[in-house]
mmCIF file of C-alpha atoms in Angstrom:
data_model
loop_
_atom_site.group_PDB
_atom_site.id
_atom_site.type_symbol
_atom_site.label_atom_id
_atom_site.label_comp_id
_atom_site.label_asym_id
_atom_site.label_seq_id
_atom_site.Cartn_x
_atom_site.Cartn_y
_atom_site.Cartn_z
ATOM 1 C CA MET A 1 55.063 156.514 161.753
ATOM 2 C CA THR A 2 55.703 156.994 164.667
ATOM 3 C CA ARG A 3 58.324 155.237 166.335
ATOM 4 C CA ARG A 4 61.969 155.650 165.428
ATOM 5 C CA THR A 5 64.416 152.612 165.616
ATOM 6 C CA ILE A 6 67.345 155.152 167.185
ATOM 7 C CA TRP A 7 67.375 158.066 169.021
ATOM 8 C CA TRP A 8 69.699 159.872 171.388
ATOM 9 C CA GLY A 9 69.009 159.086 174.813
ATOM 10 C CA ASP A 10 68.690 161.768 177.940
ATOM 11 C CA HIS A 11 72.855 160.658 179.205
ATOM 12 C CA ASP A 12 74.386 161.215 175.315
ATOM 13 C CA GLU A 13 74.134 157.672 174.757
ATOM 14 C CA VAL A 14 72.661 156.197 171.739
ATOM 15 C CA VAL A 15 69.370 154.197 171.990
ATOM 16 C CA VAL A 16 68.211 151.887 169.653
ATOM 17 C CA ILE A 17 65.147 148.681 168.985
ATOM 18 C CA ASP A 18 67.195 145.475 169.397
ATOM 19 C CA GLN A 19 66.246 143.562 166.632
ATOM 20 C CA THR A 20 67.643 140.267 167.839
ATOM 21 C CA ARG A 21 64.883 140.216 169.996
ATOM 22 C CA LEU A 22 61.989 140.678 167.921
ATOM 23 C CA PRO A 23 59.276 139.163 167.550
ATOM 24 C CA HIS A 24 58.864 137.840 171.082
ATOM 25 C CA GLU A 25 60.267 141.403 172.719
ATOM 26 C CA LEU A 26 59.954 144.907 171.662
ATOM 27 C CA ALA A 27 63.288 146.230 173.744
ATOM 28 C CA THR A 28 65.951 148.717 173.859
ATOM 29 C CA VAL A 29 69.612 148.818 173.906
ATOM 30 C CA GLU A 30 72.291 151.867 175.277
ATOM 31 C CA TRP A 31 75.671 152.210 173.189
ATOM 32 C CA ARG A 32 77.980 154.135 175.019
ATOM 33 C CA THR A 33 81.042 153.722 173.017
ATOM 34 C CA LEU A 34 82.324 152.816 170.232
ATOM 35 C CA ASP A 35 82.881 149.390 170.508
ATOM 36 C CA HIS A 36 79.064 148.887 171.743
ATOM 37 C CA ALA A 37 77.883 150.399 168.275
ATOM 38 C CA CYS A 38 80.344 148.294 166.210
ATOM 39 C CA HIS A 39 78.974 144.919 167.958
ATOM 40 C CA GLY A 40 75.063 146.226 167.635
ATOM 41 C CA ILE A 41 76.229 146.499 164.072
ATOM 42 C CA THR A 42 78.129 143.190 163.654
ATOM 43 C CA SER A 43 75.886 141.197 165.975
ATOM 44 C CA MET A 44 72.385 142.596 164.179
ATOM 45 C CA GLN A 45 70.934 144.817 166.623
ATOM 46 C CA VAL A 46 70.380 147.105 163.891
ATOM 47 C CA ARG A 47 70.662 146.082 160.425
ATOM 48 C CA GLY A 48 69.317 147.240 156.581
ATOM 49 C CA ALA A 49 71.581 148.933 154.821
ATOM 50 C CA PRO A 50 69.604 153.005 155.198
ATOM 51 C CA LEU A 51 69.646 151.649 158.781
ATOM 52 C CA ILE A 52 73.311 151.004 159.453
ATOM 53 C CA GLY A 53 74.797 153.713 157.687
ATOM 54 C CA VAL A 54 73.075 156.374 160.098
ATOM 55 C CA ALA A 55 73.626 153.950 162.797
ATOM 56 C CA ALA A 56 77.972 154.249 162.239
ATOM 57 C CA ALA A 57 77.213 157.800 161.886
ATOM 58 C CA HIS A 58 76.041 157.739 165.724
ATOM 59 C CA GLY A 59 79.420 155.386 166.341
ATOM 60 C CA LEU A 60 81.155 157.925 165.162
ATOM 61 C CA ALA A 61 79.934 160.197 167.461
ATOM 62 C CA LEU A 62 79.992 158.526 170.328
ATOM 63 C CA ALA A 63 83.904 158.027 169.025
ATOM 64 C CA LEU A 64 84.535 161.043 168.825
ATOM 65 C CA ALA A 65 83.142 161.906 172.403
ATOM 66 C CA GLU A 66 86.035 160.050 173.777
ATOM 67 C CA ARG A 67 88.640 160.535 171.576
ATOM 68 C CA PRO A 68 88.442 163.056 169.464
ATOM 69 C CA THR A 69 91.640 162.579 167.837
ATOM 70 C CA GLU A 70 90.905 159.232 166.600
ATOM 71 C CA LEU A 71 88.699 160.187 163.553
ATOM 72 C CA ASP A 72 90.680 157.880 161.102
ATOM 73 C CA GLU A 73 90.241 154.806 163.545
ATOM 74 C CA ALA A 74 87.117 154.735 164.162
ATOM 75 C CA ILE A 75 86.127 154.892 160.783
ATOM 76 C CA ARG A 76 87.971 151.956 160.221
ATOM 77 C CA SER A 77 86.681 150.078 163.008
ATOM 78 C CA LEU A 78 82.883 150.643 161.762
ATOM 79 C CA THR A 79 83.867 150.077 157.975
ATOM 80 C CA GLY A 80 84.752 146.531 158.635
ATOM 81 C CA THR A 81 80.887 145.621 160.213
ATOM 82 C CA ARG A 82 78.948 145.010 157.179
ATOM 83 C CA PRO A 83 80.500 145.301 153.622
ATOM 84 C CA THR A 84 77.899 144.820 151.608
ATOM 85 C CA ALA A 85 76.137 147.974 152.447
ATOM 86 C CA VAL A 86 77.523 150.882 150.662
ATOM 87 C CA ASN A 87 75.375 153.103 153.081
ATOM 88 C CA LEU A 88 77.701 152.709 155.775
ATOM 89 C CA ARG A 89 80.799 153.664 153.903
ATOM 90 C CA TRP A 90 78.644 156.662 152.465
ATOM 91 C CA ALA A 91 77.525 157.898 155.692
ATOM 92 C CA LEU A 92 81.306 157.790 157.152
ATOM 93 C CA GLU A 93 82.696 159.339 153.824
ATOM 94 C CA GLN A 94 80.018 162.124 154.631
ATOM 95 C CA MET A 95 81.077 162.450 158.198
ATOM 96 C CA ALA A 96 85.005 162.505 157.294
ATOM 97 C CA GLU A 97 84.525 165.058 155.229
ATOM 98 C CA GLN A 98 83.297 167.595 156.862
ATOM 99 C CA LEU A 99 84.785 166.397 160.637
ATOM 100 C CA GLY A 100 88.202 166.289 159.484
ATOM 101 C CA PRO A 101 88.788 169.911 158.987
ATOM 102 C CA LEU A 102 87.913 170.924 162.242
ATOM 103 C CA PRO A 103 89.146 171.629 165.470
ATOM 104 C CA VAL A 104 89.790 168.769 167.138
ATOM 105 C CA ASP A 105 87.567 169.822 170.280
ATOM 106 C CA GLN A 106 84.336 170.990 167.787
ATOM 107 C CA ARG A 107 84.554 167.254 166.325
ATOM 108 C CA ALA A 108 82.154 165.640 169.039
ATOM 109 C CA ALA A 109 79.490 168.249 168.897
ATOM 110 C CA ALA A 110 79.680 168.455 165.489
ATOM 111 C CA ALA A 111 79.588 164.609 164.852
ATOM 112 C CA ARG A 112 76.551 163.942 167.033
ATOM 113 C CA GLY A 113 74.410 166.623 164.637
ATOM 114 C CA LEU A 114 75.843 165.468 161.803
ATOM 115 C CA ALA A 115 74.329 161.889 163.086
ATOM 116 C CA THR A 116 70.973 163.601 163.791
ATOM 117 C CA GLU A 117 70.329 165.000 160.597
ATOM 118 C CA MET A 118 71.358 161.936 158.513
ATOM 119 C CA ALA A 119 68.626 160.379 160.554
ATOM 120 C CA ASP A 120 65.991 163.013 159.979
ATOM 121 C CA HIS A 121 66.925 162.969 155.995
ATOM 122 C CA ASP A 122 66.684 159.284 156.308
ATOM 123 C CA VAL A 123 62.724 159.610 157.316
ATOM 124 C CA THR A 124 62.525 162.074 154.973
ATOM 125 C CA ALA A 125 64.184 160.190 152.067
ATOM 126 C CA CYS A 126 62.088 157.147 152.952
ATOM 127 C CA ARG A 127 58.806 159.542 152.903
ATOM 128 C CA ARG A 128 59.667 160.334 149.060
ATOM 129 C CA ILE A 129 60.120 156.418 148.445
ATOM 130 C CA GLY A 130 56.749 155.854 149.523
ATOM 131 C CA GLU A 131 55.134 158.781 147.167
ATOM 132 C CA ALA A 132 56.928 157.170 144.426
ATOM 133 C CA GLY A 133 55.396 153.791 144.541
ATOM 134 C CA VAL A 134 52.337 154.434 145.862
ATOM 135 C CA GLY A 135 50.802 155.542 142.607
ATOM 136 C CA VAL A 136 51.676 152.025 141.380
ATOM 137 C CA LEU A 137 49.573 150.376 144.167
ATOM 138 C CA ALA A 138 46.996 152.363 143.883
ATOM 139 C CA ASP A 139 46.635 151.670 140.095
ATOM 140 C CA VAL A 140 46.817 148.230 140.427
ATOM 141 C CA HIS A 141 43.370 148.569 143.099
ATOM 142 C CA ARG A 142 41.791 150.769 140.335
ATOM 143 C CA ARG A 143 42.472 147.967 137.858
ATOM 144 C CA THR A 144 41.679 145.004 139.623
ATOM 145 C CA GLY A 145 39.288 146.160 142.077
ATOM 146 C CA ARG A 146 40.952 144.200 144.783
ATOM 147 C CA PRO A 147 43.621 143.915 147.624
ATOM 148 C CA VAL A 148 46.659 144.652 146.144
ATOM 149 C CA GLN A 149 48.753 141.411 146.649
ATOM 150 C CA VAL A 150 52.797 142.426 147.260
ATOM 151 C CA LEU A 151 55.289 139.958 147.573
ATOM 152 C CA THR A 152 58.260 141.308 149.995
ATOM 153 C CA HIS A 153 61.888 139.492 150.729
ATOM 154 C CA CYS A 154 63.618 140.050 153.982
ATOM 155 C CA ASN A 155 63.066 143.046 156.200
ATOM 156 C CA ALA A 156 62.959 145.989 153.892
ATOM 157 C CA GLY A 157 60.499 148.234 156.108
ATOM 158 C CA ARG A 158 61.060 150.803 159.049
ATOM 159 C CA LEU A 159 63.016 148.737 161.017
ATOM 160 C CA ALA A 160 66.023 148.889 157.913
ATOM 161 C CA CYS A 161 65.827 152.225 158.770
ATOM 162 C CA VAL A 162 65.004 154.945 160.673
ATOM 163 C CA GLU A 163 61.254 155.202 160.046
ATOM 164 C CA TRP A 164 58.735 154.303 157.177
ATOM 165 C CA GLY A 165 61.041 151.669 155.281
ATOM 166 C CA THR A 166 61.975 151.238 151.502
ATOM 167 C CA ALA A 167 59.960 148.176 150.349
ATOM 168 C CA THR A 168 56.935 149.144 153.097
ATOM 169 C CA ALA A 169 56.979 152.514 152.372
ATOM 170 C CA PRO A 170 54.271 152.523 149.675
ATOM 171 C CA VAL A 171 52.441 149.851 151.602
ATOM 172 C CA TYR A 172 52.044 152.497 154.301
ATOM 173 C CA LEU A 173 51.203 155.092 152.574
ATOM 174 C CA ALA A 174 48.804 153.072 150.615
ATOM 175 C CA ALA A 175 47.250 151.813 153.904
ATOM 176 C CA GLN A 176 46.750 155.748 154.852
ATOM 177 C CA GLN A 177 45.312 156.748 151.826
ATOM 178 C CA GLY A 178 42.386 153.658 151.905
ATOM 179 C CA VAL A 179 44.343 151.534 149.536
ATOM 180 C CA PRO A 180 43.557 147.879 150.688
ATOM 181 C CA VAL A 181 47.016 146.259 150.286
ATOM 182 C CA HIS A 182 47.782 142.453 151.535
ATOM 183 C CA VAL A 183 51.400 141.486 151.466
ATOM 184 C CA TRP A 184 53.191 138.026 151.403
ATOM 185 C CA VAL A 185 56.361 137.779 153.493
ATOM 186 C CA SER A 186 58.662 135.356 152.686
ATOM 187 C CA GLU A 187 61.134 133.946 155.828
ATOM 188 C CA THR A 188 64.017 134.734 154.518
ATOM 189 C CA ARG A 189 66.648 131.885 156.089
ATOM 190 C CA PRO A 190 68.896 131.924 158.059
ATOM 191 C CA ARG A 191 68.241 134.533 159.979
ATOM 192 C CA ASN A 192 64.199 134.704 159.217
ATOM 193 C CA GLN A 193 63.756 138.419 159.187
ATOM 194 C CA GLY A 194 60.656 138.037 157.448
ATOM 195 C CA ALA A 195 59.048 136.164 159.429
ATOM 196 C CA SER A 196 60.428 137.824 162.773
ATOM 197 C CA LEU A 197 60.594 141.727 161.536
ATOM 198 C CA THR A 198 58.482 142.384 158.677
ATOM 199 C CA ALA A 199 55.948 140.392 160.166
ATOM 200 C CA TRP A 200 56.104 141.600 162.915
ATOM 201 C CA GLU A 201 56.340 145.389 161.997
ATOM 202 C CA LEU A 202 52.949 145.045 159.532
ATOM 203 C CA ALA A 203 51.207 143.596 162.291
ATOM 204 C CA ASP A 204 52.327 146.830 164.269
ATOM 205 C CA ALA A 205 51.035 149.002 161.428
ATOM 206 C CA GLY A 206 47.865 146.537 160.928
ATOM 207 C CA VAL A 207 49.063 145.710 157.358
ATOM 208 C CA ASP A 208 47.017 142.747 156.618
ATOM 209 C CA HIS A 209 49.968 139.627 155.439
ATOM 210 C CA THR A 210 50.595 136.392 154.824
ATOM 211 C CA LEU A 211 53.913 134.644 155.920
ATOM 212 C CA VAL A 212 55.268 132.037 153.770
ATOM 213 C CA VAL A 213 58.279 130.135 153.066
ATOM 214 C CA ASP A 214 61.141 131.377 150.725
ATOM 215 C CA ASN A 215 60.706 128.979 148.359
ATOM 216 C CA ALA A 216 56.766 129.244 148.014
ATOM 217 C CA ALA A 217 57.884 132.461 145.525
ATOM 218 C CA GLY A 218 57.538 130.492 142.511
ATOM 219 C CA HIS A 219 54.019 128.982 143.293
ATOM 220 C CA LEU A 220 52.614 132.566 144.519
ATOM 221 C CA LEU A 221 53.792 133.871 141.242
ATOM 222 C CA ARG A 222 52.406 130.598 139.013
ATOM 223 C CA GLU A 223 49.371 131.085 140.776
ATOM 224 C CA HIS A 224 48.730 134.590 139.570
ATOM 225 C CA LEU A 225 48.293 135.494 143.544
ATOM 226 C CA VAL A 226 51.505 138.671 143.510
ATOM 227 C CA ASP A 227 50.316 141.838 141.393
ATOM 228 C CA LEU A 228 53.727 143.285 142.089
ATOM 229 C CA VAL A 229 57.044 142.032 144.368
ATOM 230 C CA ILE A 230 58.938 144.970 146.018
ATOM 231 C CA VAL A 231 62.345 144.659 147.863
ATOM 232 C CA GLY A 232 64.422 146.831 149.371
ATOM 233 C CA ALA A 233 68.326 146.819 148.607
ATOM 234 C CA ASP A 234 72.127 146.748 150.143
ATOM 235 C CA ARG A 235 73.833 147.942 147.360
ATOM 236 C CA ILE A 236 72.610 149.109 143.719
ATOM 237 C CA ALA A 237 76.052 148.760 141.294
ATOM 238 C CA ALA A 238 76.265 151.621 138.810
ATOM 239 C CA ASN A 239 74.397 149.624 136.110
ATOM 240 C CA GLY A 240 71.408 149.203 138.261
ATOM 241 C CA ASP A 241 72.480 145.461 139.234
ATOM 242 C CA THR A 242 70.886 145.181 143.101
ATOM 243 C CA ALA A 243 72.485 143.321 146.009
ATOM 244 C CA ASN A 244 69.828 142.402 148.395
ATOM 245 C CA LYS A 245 69.062 139.577 151.066
ATOM 246 C CA ILE A 246 70.117 135.857 149.537
ATOM 247 C CA GLY A 247 67.102 134.805 147.721
ATOM 248 C CA THR A 248 66.271 137.606 145.848
ATOM 249 C CA SER A 249 67.357 136.951 142.630
ATOM 250 C CA LEU A 250 65.560 133.457 142.656
ATOM 251 C CA LYS A 251 62.053 136.047 143.122
ATOM 252 C CA ALA A 252 63.236 138.161 140.293
ATOM 253 C CA LEU A 253 63.461 135.543 137.564
ATOM 254 C CA ALA A 254 59.962 134.019 138.797
ATOM 255 C CA ALA A 255 58.971 137.340 138.392
ATOM 256 C CA ARG A 256 60.067 138.105 134.868
ATOM 257 C CA GLU A 257 59.197 134.226 134.222
ATOM 258 C CA HIS A 258 55.412 135.123 135.083
ATOM 259 C CA GLY A 259 55.316 139.021 133.626
ATOM 260 C CA VAL A 260 55.073 140.255 137.486
ATOM 261 C CA PRO A 261 56.495 143.981 137.952
ATOM 262 C CA PHE A 262 60.006 143.563 140.086
ATOM 263 C CA LEU A 263 60.512 147.219 141.814
ATOM 264 C CA VAL A 264 63.899 147.595 144.107
ATOM 265 C CA ALA A 265 63.109 150.838 146.753
ATOM 266 C CA ALA A 266 65.909 152.167 148.015
ATOM 267 C CA PRO A 267 67.273 155.653 148.629
ATOM 268 C CA TRP A 268 70.151 157.372 146.691
ATOM 269 C CA SER A 269 72.570 156.897 148.982
ATOM 270 C CA THR A 270 72.397 153.112 148.184
ATOM 271 C CA ILE A 271 73.088 153.805 144.797
ATOM 272 C CA ASP A 272 77.309 153.029 144.068
ATOM 273 C CA PRO A 273 78.703 154.595 140.989
ATOM 274 C CA ARG A 274 81.936 153.786 141.925
ATOM 275 C CA CYS A 275 80.945 150.026 141.532
ATOM 276 C CA ALA A 276 80.795 149.394 138.066
ATOM 277 C CA THR A 277 78.164 145.948 138.148
ATOM 278 C CA GLY A 278 77.168 143.756 140.351
ATOM 279 C CA ALA A 279 80.090 141.523 140.093
ATOM 280 C CA HIS A 280 82.457 144.112 141.814
ATOM 281 C CA VAL A 281 80.174 143.893 144.816
ATOM 282 C CA PRO A 282 81.728 142.318 148.031
ATOM 283 C CA ILE A 283 79.342 139.585 149.161
ATOM 284 C CA GLU A 284 79.971 139.272 152.990
ATOM 285 C CA GLU A 285 79.160 135.741 154.489
ATOM 286 C CA ARG A 286 78.492 134.873 157.825
ATOM 287 C CA ASP A 287 79.006 132.357 160.161
ATOM 288 C CA ALA A 288 78.083 128.783 159.511
ATOM 289 C CA VAL A 289 76.099 128.342 162.221
ATOM 290 C CA GLU A 290 73.760 130.571 161.390
ATOM 291 C CA VAL A 291 72.839 127.794 158.665
ATOM 292 C CA LEU A 292 73.314 124.984 160.974
ATOM 293 C CA GLU A 293 71.525 125.573 164.167
ATOM 294 C CA LEU A 294 68.156 126.747 164.431
ATOM 295 C CA ALA A 295 67.329 128.551 167.991
ATOM 296 C CA GLY A 296 70.484 127.005 169.254
ATOM 297 C CA ARG A 297 70.310 123.848 168.565
ATOM 298 C CA PRO A 298 71.426 121.764 165.453
ATOM 299 C CA ILE A 299 69.941 121.310 162.602
ATOM 300 C CA ALA A 300 72.190 119.036 160.390
ATOM 301 C CA PRO A 301 74.353 116.179 160.847
ATOM 302 C CA PRO A 302 77.662 116.296 163.387
ATOM 303 C CA GLY A 303 80.702 117.485 160.831
ATOM 304 C CA THR A 304 77.984 118.925 157.886
ATOM 305 C CA ARG A 305 79.975 122.160 155.887
ATOM 306 C CA ALA A 306 78.011 124.980 155.337
ATOM 307 C CA ARG A 307 78.379 128.151 153.504
ATOM 308 C CA ASN A 308 76.318 131.321 154.479
ATOM 309 C CA TRP A 309 75.743 134.225 152.010
ATOM 310 C CA ALA A 310 74.013 136.900 153.398
ATOM 311 C CA PHE A 311 73.260 138.635 149.571
ATOM 312 C CA ASP A 312 73.391 138.159 146.101
ATOM 313 C CA ILE A 313 73.214 140.091 142.930
ATOM 314 C CA THR A 314 69.853 140.492 141.019
ATOM 315 C CA PRO A 315 70.481 141.769 137.283
ATOM 316 C CA ALA A 316 69.295 145.017 136.112
ATOM 317 C CA GLU A 317 67.963 143.511 133.063
ATOM 318 C CA LEU A 318 65.264 141.864 135.698
ATOM 319 C CA VAL A 319 64.556 144.627 137.316
ATOM 320 C CA THR A 320 61.294 146.848 136.232
ATOM 321 C CA GLY A 321 61.453 150.295 137.866
ATOM 322 C CA TYR A 322 63.180 151.872 141.418
ATOM 323 C CA LEU A 323 61.531 153.568 143.862
ATOM 324 C CA THR A 324 63.963 156.569 145.215
ATOM 325 C CA ASP A 325 63.329 159.113 146.727
ATOM 326 C CA ALA A 326 63.902 161.231 143.406
ATOM 327 C CA GLY A 327 61.152 159.286 142.283
ATOM 328 C CA HIS A 328 59.911 156.043 140.132
ATOM 329 C CA LEU A 329 62.563 155.643 137.579
ATOM 330 C CA THR A 330 63.281 152.651 134.985
ATOM 331 C CA PRO A 331 66.463 150.974 135.010
ATOM 332 C CA ALA A 332 67.727 153.373 132.238
ATOM 333 C CA GLU A 333 66.704 156.376 133.557
ATOM 334 C CA LEU A 334 68.368 155.828 136.804
ATOM 335 C CA ARG A 335 71.917 154.883 134.947
ATOM 336 C CA ALA A 336 71.152 158.495 133.441
ATOM 337 C CA ARG A 337 70.632 160.208 136.524
ATOM 338 C CA ARG A 338 74.261 159.176 138.189
ATOM 339 C CA ALA A 339 76.595 161.711 138.398
ATOM 340 C CA ASP A 340 79.848 162.166 136.433
ATOM 341 C CA ASP A 341 82.052 163.214 139.481
ATOM 342 C CA GLY A 342 81.403 159.949 141.045
ATOM 343 C CA ARG A 343 78.481 160.615 143.935
ATOM 344 C CA VAL A 344 75.499 159.913 143.065
ATOM 345 C CA GLU A 345 73.264 162.914 144.565
ATOM 346 C CA ALA A 346 69.080 163.691 144.100
ATOM 347 C CA PRO A 347 68.221 166.453 142.591
ATOM 348 C CA GLY A 348 68.299 169.749 144.499
ATOM 349 C CA THR A 349 71.114 167.957 146.615
ATOM 350 C CA ALA A 350 73.867 170.036 148.169
ATOM 351 C CA PRO A 351 77.102 168.379 148.265
ATOM 352 C CA GLY A 352 77.957 166.809 151.758
ATOM 353 C CA THR A 353 73.992 166.613 152.502
ATOM 354 C CA ALA A 354 71.995 163.434 152.568
ATOM 355 C CA PRO A 355 70.511 162.347 149.287
ATOM 356 C CA GLY A 356 66.933 163.323 148.902
ATOM 357 C CA THR A 357 66.657 166.272 150.594
ATOM 358 C CA ALA A 358 67.228 169.704 150.201
ATOM 359 C CA PRO A 359 70.320 171.719 151.719
#
């Protein structure tokens, strides 16, 4: 992995890959203000829970470079951009904790440094997620003697993070280690992140893959064409319930019915110990036009009503295991690692540093 999704430009601007223009064009966009960052997150120039958190940290750094006294106001603006992804809140809370006590004239430089550290930590965490899962793929290959068949949903790849990705990290590491892998990519209506983003990045990495419609998952599982389902997460509740892109829970149900392991890949910053169960996760509802139109053209009769929930909840009992930067954990092991003080920290992590990394 060499291409990052977010970085600092030569003139103190934040540069991001504009994911709204993929797969047709690999282009970047520059953020120079807080408003640019908020728009970039809301419009999904950047998306994916880990990347949203890192992007929010960079947006806060831009805000403080302009108005270092308005820390709280900038945090409020960024917090409202995407309500389901807990990484955004985690990143901003970490920034506030460290920037709040500083003299105003030191905040901008410190914020930039913290944002850069968070990006670097995300790369490390995702690599560790890959290391937690690559053995699972290798075991399947040794047992079957054929390419490992992985089903994924939405985009939990490197485009959803700074680098490596979560659900795709084991796939990329397996490919590097000579383990053959084929990925079934569900298109992920209505924004088609599977088709436009996951398929693009797998092709870019040279990983064998096939695009299918969302509702093909049950058929694939019934026909024994899938060895593992690996998805990402936007928020994991304290009991292990997982919020992820709408349609994830149906894949989990089908996987359970057909005896296929269902794995959730996420860094520790995605776990929310203050959220007891999935019932407490706020579910973002986006503009209905995303359902009613395709490429700007109506696909339903005039006057049709639509609802557009962006996420659903997969109960912990449907999850076989969690691939994290602290290792491959069962649901019981994940719950046992919750910190008593209301935070989730990877072993060896000091308060105020990114999860999954040493101080």
